[in-house]
Amino acid sequence: MTLRRLIGAVACSVIASALAVALLAQANKPAPPRLVVIVVVDQMRADYLDRYQHQWSAGLRRLIDGGAVFTRAAYPYGGTLTCPGHVTISTGTFPATHHIPGNQWYDARARGLVSCMSDPSAAPVAFGGGIGREFYGPRNLRRRTFADELRRQSRREPWIVSVALKPRSAIALAGQGSSHTIAVWEEEDGTWATSTAYTKTPWPVVDEYVKANPIAELYGQVWNRVRPLELYVGPDDGAGEASPAPWGRTFPHPLVSASGKPDGTFVTAWERSPWSDAYVAGLGLAVAEKVGVGKMAGGTDLLALSFPSVDGVGHQFGPTSHEVQDVLMRLDAQLGRLLDQLDTQVGPDHYVVALTGDHGVALLPEQVKPPAAGRIDSAALRNAVEQTLTRALGPGKYVAGQTTGHLYLAAGVADRLRARPRLIQDVRAALLATGGVGRVFWTDELSGSIATTDPFLDAWRLSYVSGRSGHFIIVPKPNWIPLKEGTTHGSPYEYDQRVPIVLFGAGVRAGRYASPATPADIAPTLAAIAGIRMTQAEGWVLTDAIRR
């Protein structure tokens, strides 16, 4: 054999061996799951997993024990709120990129605050014989969601089912509409609805469930602890807890109202109770079963559920309350029910679950040793700006709007301040002097690209959206909140940024991972497991937790 033939034979052998290895690897590669499940627990602090997991024995327990748990997961941005959180989870991008800086923002044309998922062109479609009155849709989503990429890249059209109490949560996870997309939410009066962005007529499967399970039938039910008192940590009546009508600060909490009828007070109580979580789970599972989510081979479907109750009671009673603990115990049971149904309907090797939170929450200021905490007077912030600018510019109205962390100036006022930079510093000083304010950022600082070592400036740059963010961003001191009672979130502090990330099921390597992660990593990771790509994502694939 000549040298040339020998080299050729060796080369062919090497190529054949490489091809065989590649084919073997492909053959051994797990098939994409038939179903991806995204579970978002509204206001789920990361430390709940350590503080309360001894109280769980069903779904949460199973996810933690059998899943990949990222112990250092956190949002890196400043505006830690529900809408940007859900959009970050679904798109794998941060607010500066996906253009959703908050739950609402001031719109100069509307001369008022508008919802992040407001869409006047998308008419409501109500279920159960109700009348829809709220206009929502996905038109403000500027980046493709995981659901959108699944539609674009799948061999068959996937089913997308997204159920949440809040329209912004359901829409953010569902993405744009298609003939196989079902996105459902609850309007403020208790009506279950969707919009013409998804369907022109009510889906029968949703309509049937809502008719068979009217919220009003729960009038008079009483929320008591689900477990013995000794299993709960801390006092039932913690310092600073609110008394939201029609409830007091301690158990039991009845679903009633002063009118004796299932009116708005009753609906609000129901929304804060564990029954709203149960409704989301029940409706989501019913729809998933009827349309056959996850049953068909040759592609991947999506079931997205956003559970509201932790947020509802957390705002009123705080993260150490018996109410939050009880809601989590009941959510543990609901998630156990979910996993059991998926085991039967889809098969335990054919679905993957991602669980996370859209933000955390601060302690009640009264539970933090003074003077390290307190309450900020939001009206005082507005008045400080008005008075400062009135002295400098003469009588007039200078503040157009205000929402969590954002203060908006009236038309033309920002340009007048730019012409007199000293006034910007005067406004900043006035805001800092009101009490409880730690930092104040001017819009031009946030839109700038000059490198900084300031972690707060970095965080708020990730949350800044020109035309939607405020002219002044007001950052509270740690544990100071802009509410007269209860607690809230929306800051760049660890208690608001840190949330759990748990991956479970097909394609996941169980374990505890201390590597840094953000909820923007969830969509790219699920995409990798499902055999697609998040083409616009800023998050990373959490490769350590993927089975190969």
Coordinates of C-alpha atoms in Angstrom, one line a residue:
M1 CA 0.0 0.0 0.0
T2 CA 1.3 3.4 -0.9
L3 CA 1.8 6.1 1.6
R4 CA -1.0 8.1 0.0
R5 CA -3.4 5.2 0.2
L6 CA -2.4 4.5 3.8
I7 CA -3.1 8.1 4.7
G8 CA -6.4 7.9 2.9
A9 CA -7.4 4.7 4.6
V10 CA -6.5 6.1 8.0
A11 CA -8.5 9.3 7.3
C12 CA -11.5 7.3 6.2
S13 CA -11.2 5.2 9.4
V14 CA -11.0 8.4 11.6
I15 CA -14.0 9.9 9.8
A16 CA -16.0 6.7 10.1
S17 CA -15.1 6.5 13.8
A18 CA -16.1 10.1 14.4
L19 CA -19.4 9.6 12.6
A20 CA -20.1 6.5 14.6
V21 CA -19.4 8.4 17.9
A22 CA -21.6 11.2 16.7
L23 CA -24.4 8.8 15.8
L24 CA -24.1 7.0 19.1
A25 CA -24.2 10.3 21.0
Q26 CA -27.2 11.4 19.0
A27 CA -28.9 8.0 19.8
N28 CA -28.1 8.3 23.5
K29 CA -29.3 11.9 23.6
P30 CA -32.5 12.2 25.6
A31 CA -35.6 13.0 23.4
P32 CA -37.0 16.4 24.0
P33 CA -39.8 16.4 26.7
R34 CA -43.3 16.4 25.5
L35 CA -44.2 19.1 28.0
V36 CA -42.5 22.1 29.7
V37 CA -44.1 23.4 32.8
I38 CA -43.3 26.9 34.1
V39 CA -44.4 27.6 37.7
V40 CA -44.1 31.1 39.0
V41 CA -44.9 31.8 42.6
D42 CA -45.6 35.5 43.0
Q43 CA -43.4 37.0 45.7
M44 CA -41.5 33.8 46.4
R45 CA -38.4 34.8 48.5
A46 CA -35.4 32.4 48.1
D47 CA -35.1 31.9 51.9
Y48 CA -38.6 30.4 52.1
L49 CA -37.0 27.2 50.8
D50 CA -34.7 27.0 53.9
R51 CA -37.1 28.6 56.4
Y52 CA -40.3 26.7 55.7
Q53 CA -39.4 23.5 53.8
H54 CA -39.9 21.4 56.9
Q55 CA -43.6 22.2 56.6
W56 CA -43.8 20.7 53.0
S57 CA -44.4 17.1 52.1
A58 CA -45.9 17.0 48.6
G59 CA -45.1 19.0 45.4
L60 CA -42.6 21.6 46.8
R61 CA -40.9 18.8 48.7
R62 CA -40.7 16.6 45.6
L63 CA -39.3 19.5 43.5
I64 CA -36.6 20.4 46.0
D65 CA -35.6 16.8 46.8
G66 CA -35.6 15.6 43.2
G67 CA -34.6 18.7 41.3
A68 CA -31.8 21.0 40.6
V69 CA -31.9 23.9 43.1
F70 CA -29.9 27.0 42.4
T71 CA -29.1 28.5 45.8
R72 CA -27.7 31.9 44.6
A73 CA -30.4 32.9 42.1
A74 CA -31.3 36.5 41.9
Y75 CA -32.6 39.3 39.7
P76 CA -29.8 41.6 38.9
Y77 CA -32.0 44.7 38.2
G78 CA -33.6 47.3 40.4
G79 CA -37.3 47.3 39.6
T80 CA -38.2 44.0 41.2
L81 CA -41.9 43.8 40.3
T82 CA -44.4 41.3 38.9
C83 CA -44.6 42.3 35.3
P84 CA -40.9 42.7 34.6
G85 CA -40.2 39.6 36.5
H86 CA -42.6 37.4 34.5
V87 CA -41.3 38.9 31.2
T88 CA -37.7 38.3 32.3
I89 CA -38.6 34.7 33.0
S90 CA -40.3 34.2 29.7
T91 CA -38.0 36.0 27.4
G92 CA -34.6 35.4 29.0
T93 CA -33.9 39.2 28.8
F94 CA -33.8 42.1 31.3
P95 CA -36.2 45.1 31.5
A96 CA -33.8 47.4 29.6
T97 CA -34.0 45.0 26.7
H98 CA -37.6 43.7 26.9
H99 CA -38.9 47.2 27.6
I100 CA -41.2 46.4 30.6
P101 CA -39.8 48.4 33.5
G102 CA -42.7 48.0 35.9
N103 CA -46.3 46.9 36.4
Q104 CA -47.4 50.3 35.0
W105 CA -45.8 53.5 33.8
Y106 CA -46.9 57.0 33.1
D107 CA -48.0 57.6 29.5
A108 CA -47.9 61.2 28.4
R109 CA -50.5 60.7 25.6
A110 CA -52.9 59.0 28.0
R111 CA -52.0 61.5 30.8
G112 CA -52.0 58.8 33.3
L113 CA -50.6 55.4 34.4
V114 CA -51.1 52.5 32.0
S115 CA -50.8 48.8 32.7
C116 CA -47.8 46.9 31.3
M117 CA -50.1 44.7 29.3
S118 CA -52.7 47.3 28.4
D119 CA -54.0 47.0 24.8
P120 CA -57.0 49.1 23.9
S121 CA -57.2 47.2 20.6
A122 CA -57.7 43.8 22.3
A123 CA -61.3 43.5 23.5
P124 CA -62.1 41.3 26.5
V125 CA -63.6 37.9 26.0
A126 CA -65.3 36.7 29.2
F127 CA -66.1 33.2 30.4
G128 CA -68.9 31.7 32.4
G129 CA -71.5 34.2 31.2
G130 CA -69.5 37.2 32.7
I131 CA -68.9 40.5 31.1
G132 CA -65.3 41.5 30.5
R133 CA -64.4 45.2 31.0
E134 CA -60.6 45.2 30.9
F135 CA -58.4 45.5 27.8
Y136 CA -55.2 43.5 27.8
G137 CA -53.0 41.8 25.2
P138 CA -49.3 41.0 24.4
R139 CA -48.6 44.0 22.2
N140 CA -46.1 45.5 24.6
L141 CA -43.9 42.3 24.5
R142 CA -40.9 43.5 22.4
R143 CA -38.9 40.2 22.7
R144 CA -40.0 36.7 21.8
T145 CA -41.0 34.5 24.8
F146 CA -40.2 30.9 25.3
A147 CA -43.7 30.1 24.1
D148 CA -43.1 32.2 20.9
E149 CA -39.8 30.4 20.1
L150 CA -41.5 27.1 20.7
R151 CA -44.1 28.0 18.1
R152 CA -41.4 29.2 15.6
Q153 CA -39.1 26.2 15.9
S154 CA -41.4 23.2 16.6
R155 CA -42.1 20.6 14.0
R156 CA -45.8 20.7 15.0
E157 CA -47.8 23.5 16.5
P158 CA -47.5 23.3 20.2
W159 CA -50.2 23.8 22.8
I160 CA -49.6 26.8 25.0
V161 CA -51.7 27.0 28.1
S162 CA -51.1 29.9 30.5
V163 CA -53.3 30.5 33.6
A164 CA -52.9 33.2 36.2
L165 CA -54.9 35.6 38.4
K166 CA -53.1 38.6 37.0
P167 CA -53.4 39.5 33.3
R168 CA -49.7 40.6 33.2
S169 CA -48.6 37.2 34.5
A170 CA -50.7 35.1 32.1
I171 CA -49.8 37.2 29.0
A172 CA -46.1 37.4 29.8
L173 CA -45.8 33.6 29.9
A174 CA -48.1 33.0 27.0
G175 CA -46.5 35.4 24.5
Q176 CA -48.3 36.1 21.3
G177 CA -51.5 34.4 20.2
S178 CA -52.1 31.4 18.0
S179 CA -54.8 28.8 17.3
H180 CA -53.3 26.6 20.0
T181 CA -52.7 29.3 22.6
I182 CA -55.0 29.5 25.7
A183 CA -54.2 32.4 28.0
V184 CA -56.7 33.1 30.9
W185 CA -56.8 35.5 33.8
E186 CA -59.1 37.1 36.3
E187 CA -60.4 40.6 36.1
E188 CA -60.6 42.7 39.2
D189 CA -64.3 42.0 39.8
G190 CA -63.8 38.2 39.7
T191 CA -64.6 37.7 36.0
W192 CA -62.4 35.1 34.2
A193 CA -61.4 36.4 30.8
T194 CA -59.0 36.5 27.9
S195 CA -58.8 38.9 25.0
T196 CA -59.3 39.0 21.2
A197 CA -55.5 38.9 21.0
Y198 CA -56.0 35.2 21.6
T199 CA -59.5 34.3 20.6
K200 CA -62.7 35.9 19.3
T201 CA -65.0 33.6 21.3
P202 CA -64.8 31.8 24.6
W203 CA -62.9 28.5 24.5
P204 CA -65.5 25.8 25.6
V205 CA -63.1 24.0 27.9
V206 CA -62.5 27.2 29.9
D207 CA -66.1 28.3 29.7
E208 CA -67.3 24.9 31.1
Y209 CA -64.8 25.0 34.0
V210 CA -65.7 28.6 35.0
K211 CA -69.5 27.9 34.9
A212 CA -69.0 24.7 37.0
N213 CA -66.8 26.6 39.5
P214 CA -68.2 30.0 40.2
I215 CA -66.1 32.1 42.7
A216 CA -69.2 33.4 44.3
E217 CA -70.0 29.9 45.7
L218 CA -67.1 30.3 48.1
Y219 CA -68.8 33.2 49.9
G220 CA -68.9 32.4 53.6
Q221 CA -66.0 29.9 53.5
V222 CA -63.5 30.4 56.3
W223 CA -59.7 30.2 55.9
N224 CA -58.2 28.5 58.9
R225 CA -54.7 26.9 59.3
V226 CA -54.4 23.7 57.4
R227 CA -51.9 22.2 59.9
P228 CA -51.6 22.2 63.7
L229 CA -50.5 25.5 65.3
E230 CA -47.2 24.1 66.6
L231 CA -45.9 23.6 63.0
Y232 CA -46.0 27.3 62.3
V233 CA -42.9 29.5 63.0
G234 CA -43.2 32.7 65.0
P235 CA -46.3 34.6 66.2
D236 CA -49.6 34.7 64.3
D237 CA -50.0 38.4 65.1
G238 CA -46.6 39.8 64.1
A239 CA -45.7 43.5 64.6
G240 CA -46.9 45.7 61.7
E241 CA -49.3 43.2 60.1
A242 CA -52.2 44.9 58.3
S243 CA -55.9 44.2 58.8
P244 CA -57.2 44.0 55.2
A245 CA -61.0 44.1 55.1
P246 CA -62.9 41.9 55.9
W247 CA -60.1 40.3 57.9
G248 CA -58.3 40.9 61.1
R249 CA -54.6 40.3 61.8
T250 CA -55.1 36.7 63.0
F251 CA -56.8 33.5 61.9
P252 CA -59.5 32.7 61.0
H253 CA -60.1 34.7 57.8
P254 CA -63.7 34.5 56.4
L255 CA -64.5 35.1 52.8
V256 CA -67.3 37.6 53.5
S257 CA -68.1 41.3 53.0
A258 CA -70.1 44.0 54.9
S259 CA -72.8 43.8 52.3
G260 CA -73.5 40.2 52.9
K261 CA -73.0 39.5 49.2
P262 CA -70.1 38.4 47.0
D263 CA -69.1 41.9 46.1
G264 CA -65.7 43.5 45.5
T265 CA -64.6 43.1 49.1
F266 CA -65.3 39.4 48.9
V267 CA -63.5 39.0 45.6
T268 CA -60.4 40.8 47.0
A269 CA -60.4 38.5 50.1
W270 CA -60.8 35.5 47.7
E271 CA -57.8 36.7 45.6
R272 CA -55.6 36.8 48.8
S273 CA -56.7 33.4 50.0
P274 CA -55.4 30.0 49.1
W275 CA -58.6 29.4 47.1
S276 CA -57.2 31.6 44.3
D277 CA -54.1 29.3 44.0
A278 CA -56.4 26.3 44.0
Y279 CA -58.5 27.9 41.2
V280 CA -55.4 28.5 39.0
A281 CA -54.2 25.0 39.5
G282 CA -57.6 23.5 38.9
L283 CA -58.3 25.5 35.8
G284 CA -54.9 24.9 34.4
L285 CA -55.0 21.1 34.9
A286 CA -58.5 20.9 33.5
V287 CA -57.5 22.7 30.3
A288 CA -54.3 20.7 30.0
E289 CA -56.2 17.4 30.3
K290 CA -59.0 18.4 27.8
V291 CA -56.7 19.6 25.1
G292 CA -54.1 16.9 25.6
V293 CA -51.2 19.0 26.6
G294 CA -48.0 16.8 26.6
K295 CA -49.7 13.8 25.2
M296 CA -48.6 14.1 21.6
A297 CA -45.1 12.9 20.5
G298 CA -43.1 14.8 18.0
G299 CA -43.0 18.1 19.8
T300 CA -43.2 20.0 23.1
D301 CA -46.1 21.8 24.7
L302 CA -46.1 24.4 27.4
L303 CA -48.2 24.7 30.6
A304 CA -47.5 28.0 32.5
L305 CA -49.1 28.6 35.9
S306 CA -48.6 31.8 38.0
F307 CA -49.8 31.4 41.6
P308 CA -50.9 34.7 43.3
S309 CA -51.7 33.9 46.9
V310 CA -48.2 34.3 48.5
D311 CA -48.1 37.9 47.0
G312 CA -51.7 38.6 48.2
V313 CA -51.1 37.8 51.8
G314 CA -47.4 38.7 51.8
H315 CA -48.2 42.3 51.1
Q316 CA -50.6 42.4 54.1
F317 CA -49.0 40.1 56.7
G318 CA -45.3 40.0 55.7
P319 CA -42.9 37.1 54.9
T320 CA -42.8 35.7 58.5
S321 CA -46.5 35.5 58.9
H322 CA -48.6 32.4 59.6
E323 CA -50.6 33.4 56.5
V324 CA -47.6 33.1 54.2
Q325 CA -46.6 29.8 55.8
D326 CA -50.1 28.4 55.4
V327 CA -50.4 29.5 51.7
L328 CA -47.1 27.7 51.0
M329 CA -48.3 24.6 52.7
R330 CA -51.4 24.6 50.6
L331 CA -49.4 25.4 47.5
D332 CA -47.2 22.4 48.3
A333 CA -50.4 20.3 48.1
Q334 CA -51.5 21.9 44.8
L335 CA -48.1 21.3 43.2
G336 CA -48.3 17.7 44.4
R337 CA -51.6 17.3 42.7
L338 CA -50.1 18.9 39.5
L339 CA -47.1 16.5 39.5
D340 CA -49.3 13.5 40.1
Q341 CA -51.5 14.4 37.2
L342 CA -48.6 15.0 34.9
D343 CA -47.1 11.6 35.9
T344 CA -50.3 10.0 34.7
Q345 CA -51.1 12.2 31.8
V346 CA -47.7 12.8 30.3
G347 CA -45.4 10.3 32.0
P348 CA -42.7 11.1 34.6
D349 CA -39.9 11.0 31.9
H350 CA -41.6 13.2 29.5
Y351 CA -42.0 16.6 31.2
V352 CA -39.7 19.2 32.8
V353 CA -40.7 21.8 35.4
A354 CA -39.1 25.1 36.2
L355 CA -40.2 26.8 39.5
T356 CA -39.2 30.3 40.4
G357 CA -40.5 33.6 41.8
D358 CA -41.0 36.9 40.0
H359 CA -39.5 38.9 43.0
G360 CA -39.1 38.7 46.7
V361 CA -40.4 41.1 49.4
A362 CA -39.2 43.2 52.3
L363 CA -39.9 42.5 56.0
L364 CA -42.5 44.6 57.7
P365 CA -40.5 47.6 58.9
E366 CA -42.0 47.1 62.4
Q367 CA -40.2 43.8 62.5
V368 CA -36.8 45.3 61.8
K369 CA -34.8 46.9 64.7
P370 CA -35.2 50.7 64.5
P371 CA -33.9 53.0 63.2
A372 CA -32.9 50.6 60.5
A373 CA -36.3 50.6 58.9
G374 CA -39.4 52.7 58.3
R375 CA -42.1 54.0 56.0
I376 CA -41.7 56.5 53.3
D377 CA -44.4 59.1 52.7
S378 CA -45.0 59.0 48.9
A379 CA -47.0 62.2 49.0
A380 CA -44.0 63.9 50.7
L381 CA -41.8 62.9 47.8
R382 CA -44.1 64.5 45.2
N383 CA -44.5 67.6 47.4
A384 CA -40.7 67.9 47.7
V385 CA -40.3 68.1 44.0
E386 CA -43.2 70.5 43.5
Q387 CA -42.0 72.9 46.1
T388 CA -38.4 72.8 44.9
L389 CA -39.3 73.5 41.3
T390 CA -42.0 76.1 42.3
R391 CA -39.3 78.1 44.1
A392 CA -37.0 77.9 41.2
L393 CA -39.3 78.2 38.2
G394 CA -42.5 79.8 39.5
P395 CA -46.0 78.5 40.1
G396 CA -47.0 75.4 38.1
K397 CA -47.6 71.7 38.1
Y398 CA -44.2 69.9 37.7
V399 CA -44.9 66.2 38.6
A400 CA -47.1 64.3 36.2
G401 CA -47.2 60.9 37.8
Q402 CA -45.7 58.6 40.4
T403 CA -45.5 54.8 40.8
T404 CA -43.2 52.4 42.6
G405 CA -39.7 53.8 42.4
H406 CA -40.5 56.2 39.5
L407 CA -41.3 59.9 39.5
Y408 CA -42.4 61.4 36.2
L409 CA -42.1 65.1 35.3
A410 CA -44.7 67.1 33.3
A411 CA -44.1 67.7 29.6
G412 CA -41.1 70.0 29.0
V413 CA -39.9 70.1 32.6
A414 CA -37.1 67.6 32.1
D415 CA -35.6 69.9 29.4
R416 CA -35.8 72.9 31.6
L417 CA -33.9 71.0 34.3
R418 CA -31.2 70.0 31.8
A419 CA -30.8 73.7 30.9
R420 CA -30.2 74.4 34.6
P421 CA -28.3 71.3 36.0
R422 CA -28.1 72.8 39.5
L423 CA -31.9 72.2 39.7
I424 CA -31.4 68.5 39.2
Q425 CA -29.2 68.5 42.3
D426 CA -31.7 70.6 44.2
V427 CA -34.5 68.1 43.4
R428 CA -32.2 65.2 44.4
A429 CA -31.4 66.9 47.7
A430 CA -35.0 67.6 48.4
L431 CA -36.0 63.9 47.8
L432 CA -33.1 62.6 50.0
A433 CA -34.3 64.9 52.8
T434 CA -37.8 63.5 53.0
G435 CA -36.8 60.5 55.1
G436 CA -36.1 56.9 54.1
V437 CA -34.6 57.7 50.7
G438 CA -31.2 56.2 50.1
R439 CA -30.4 57.2 46.5
V440 CA -31.9 59.2 43.7
F441 CA -31.0 58.8 40.0
W442 CA -31.7 61.2 37.2
T443 CA -32.9 59.8 33.9
D444 CA -29.7 60.8 32.0
E445 CA -27.5 58.9 34.5
L446 CA -29.6 55.8 33.7
S447 CA -29.6 56.1 30.0
G448 CA -25.8 56.8 29.9
S449 CA -23.2 54.2 29.0
I450 CA -20.3 55.4 31.1
A451 CA -18.9 52.5 33.1
T452 CA -19.6 52.5 36.8
T453 CA -18.7 50.6 39.9
D454 CA -21.9 51.6 41.6
P455 CA -24.1 48.5 42.0
F456 CA -27.3 50.5 42.4
L457 CA -26.7 52.4 39.2
D458 CA -25.9 49.2 37.4
A459 CA -29.1 47.6 38.7
W460 CA -31.3 50.5 37.7
R461 CA -29.7 50.7 34.3
L462 CA -30.9 47.1 33.7
S463 CA -34.4 48.3 34.6
Y464 CA -34.3 51.6 32.6
V465 CA -36.6 52.0 29.6
S466 CA -36.5 55.4 27.9
G467 CA -40.0 56.9 27.7
R468 CA -41.4 54.5 30.3
S469 CA -39.1 54.8 33.3
G470 CA -39.4 57.9 35.5
H471 CA -37.3 61.0 35.2
F472 CA -36.2 60.4 38.8
I473 CA -35.7 56.9 40.2
I474 CA -36.1 56.8 44.0
V475 CA -34.2 54.1 45.8
P476 CA -35.3 53.6 49.4
K477 CA -32.9 52.9 52.2
P478 CA -32.8 49.2 53.2
N479 CA -36.0 48.0 54.8
W480 CA -37.8 51.3 54.1
I481 CA -40.9 51.0 52.1
P482 CA -43.3 53.6 50.5
L483 CA -46.5 52.2 52.1
K484 CA -48.5 53.2 55.2
E485 CA -49.1 49.6 56.1
G486 CA -48.1 46.1 55.1
T487 CA -45.0 45.6 53.0
T488 CA -43.9 45.6 49.4
H489 CA -41.0 45.0 46.9
G490 CA -39.4 46.8 44.0
S491 CA -35.9 47.6 45.3
P492 CA -32.4 46.4 44.3
Y493 CA -31.9 44.8 47.7
E494 CA -31.2 41.1 48.3
Y495 CA -34.6 40.5 49.9
D496 CA -36.4 41.7 46.7
Q497 CA -33.9 40.2 44.2
R498 CA -33.3 36.7 45.5
V499 CA -35.8 34.0 44.4
P500 CA -35.6 30.3 44.0
I501 CA -34.8 28.5 40.8
V502 CA -35.7 24.8 40.8
L503 CA -35.5 22.6 37.7
F504 CA -37.1 19.1 37.8
G505 CA -37.8 16.2 35.5
A506 CA -36.8 15.2 32.0
G507 CA -33.3 16.3 31.1
V508 CA -32.4 17.7 34.6
R509 CA -29.5 16.6 36.8
A510 CA -30.7 16.9 40.4
G511 CA -28.5 18.6 43.0
R512 CA -27.8 21.8 44.7
Y513 CA -25.9 24.4 42.6
A514 CA -24.1 27.4 44.1
S515 CA -23.2 28.9 40.8
P516 CA -24.8 32.4 40.2
A517 CA -28.0 32.3 38.2
T518 CA -30.8 34.6 37.3
P519 CA -34.4 33.9 36.2
A520 CA -33.3 35.1 32.7
D521 CA -31.5 31.8 32.6
I522 CA -34.7 29.7 32.8
A523 CA -36.0 30.2 29.2
P524 CA -32.6 29.4 27.6
T525 CA -32.2 26.3 29.8
L526 CA -35.7 25.0 29.1
A527 CA -35.1 25.7 25.4
A528 CA -31.9 23.7 25.4
I529 CA -33.7 20.8 27.1
A530 CA -36.5 21.1 24.5
G531 CA -34.1 21.2 21.6
I532 CA -34.8 24.8 20.5
R533 CA -32.9 28.1 21.0
M534 CA -33.8 31.4 22.6
T535 CA -32.4 33.5 19.8
Q536 CA -32.8 36.9 21.6
A537 CA -31.9 35.9 25.2
E538 CA -29.4 37.5 27.5
G539 CA -29.6 34.7 30.0
W540 CA -27.4 31.6 29.9
V541 CA -28.1 27.9 29.7
L542 CA -27.6 26.4 33.1
T543 CA -25.5 23.6 31.7
D544 CA -24.5 22.1 35.0
A545 CA -28.1 21.0 35.7
I546 CA -28.7 19.5 32.2
R547 CA -28.4 15.7 31.8
R548 CA -26.2 14.7 28.9

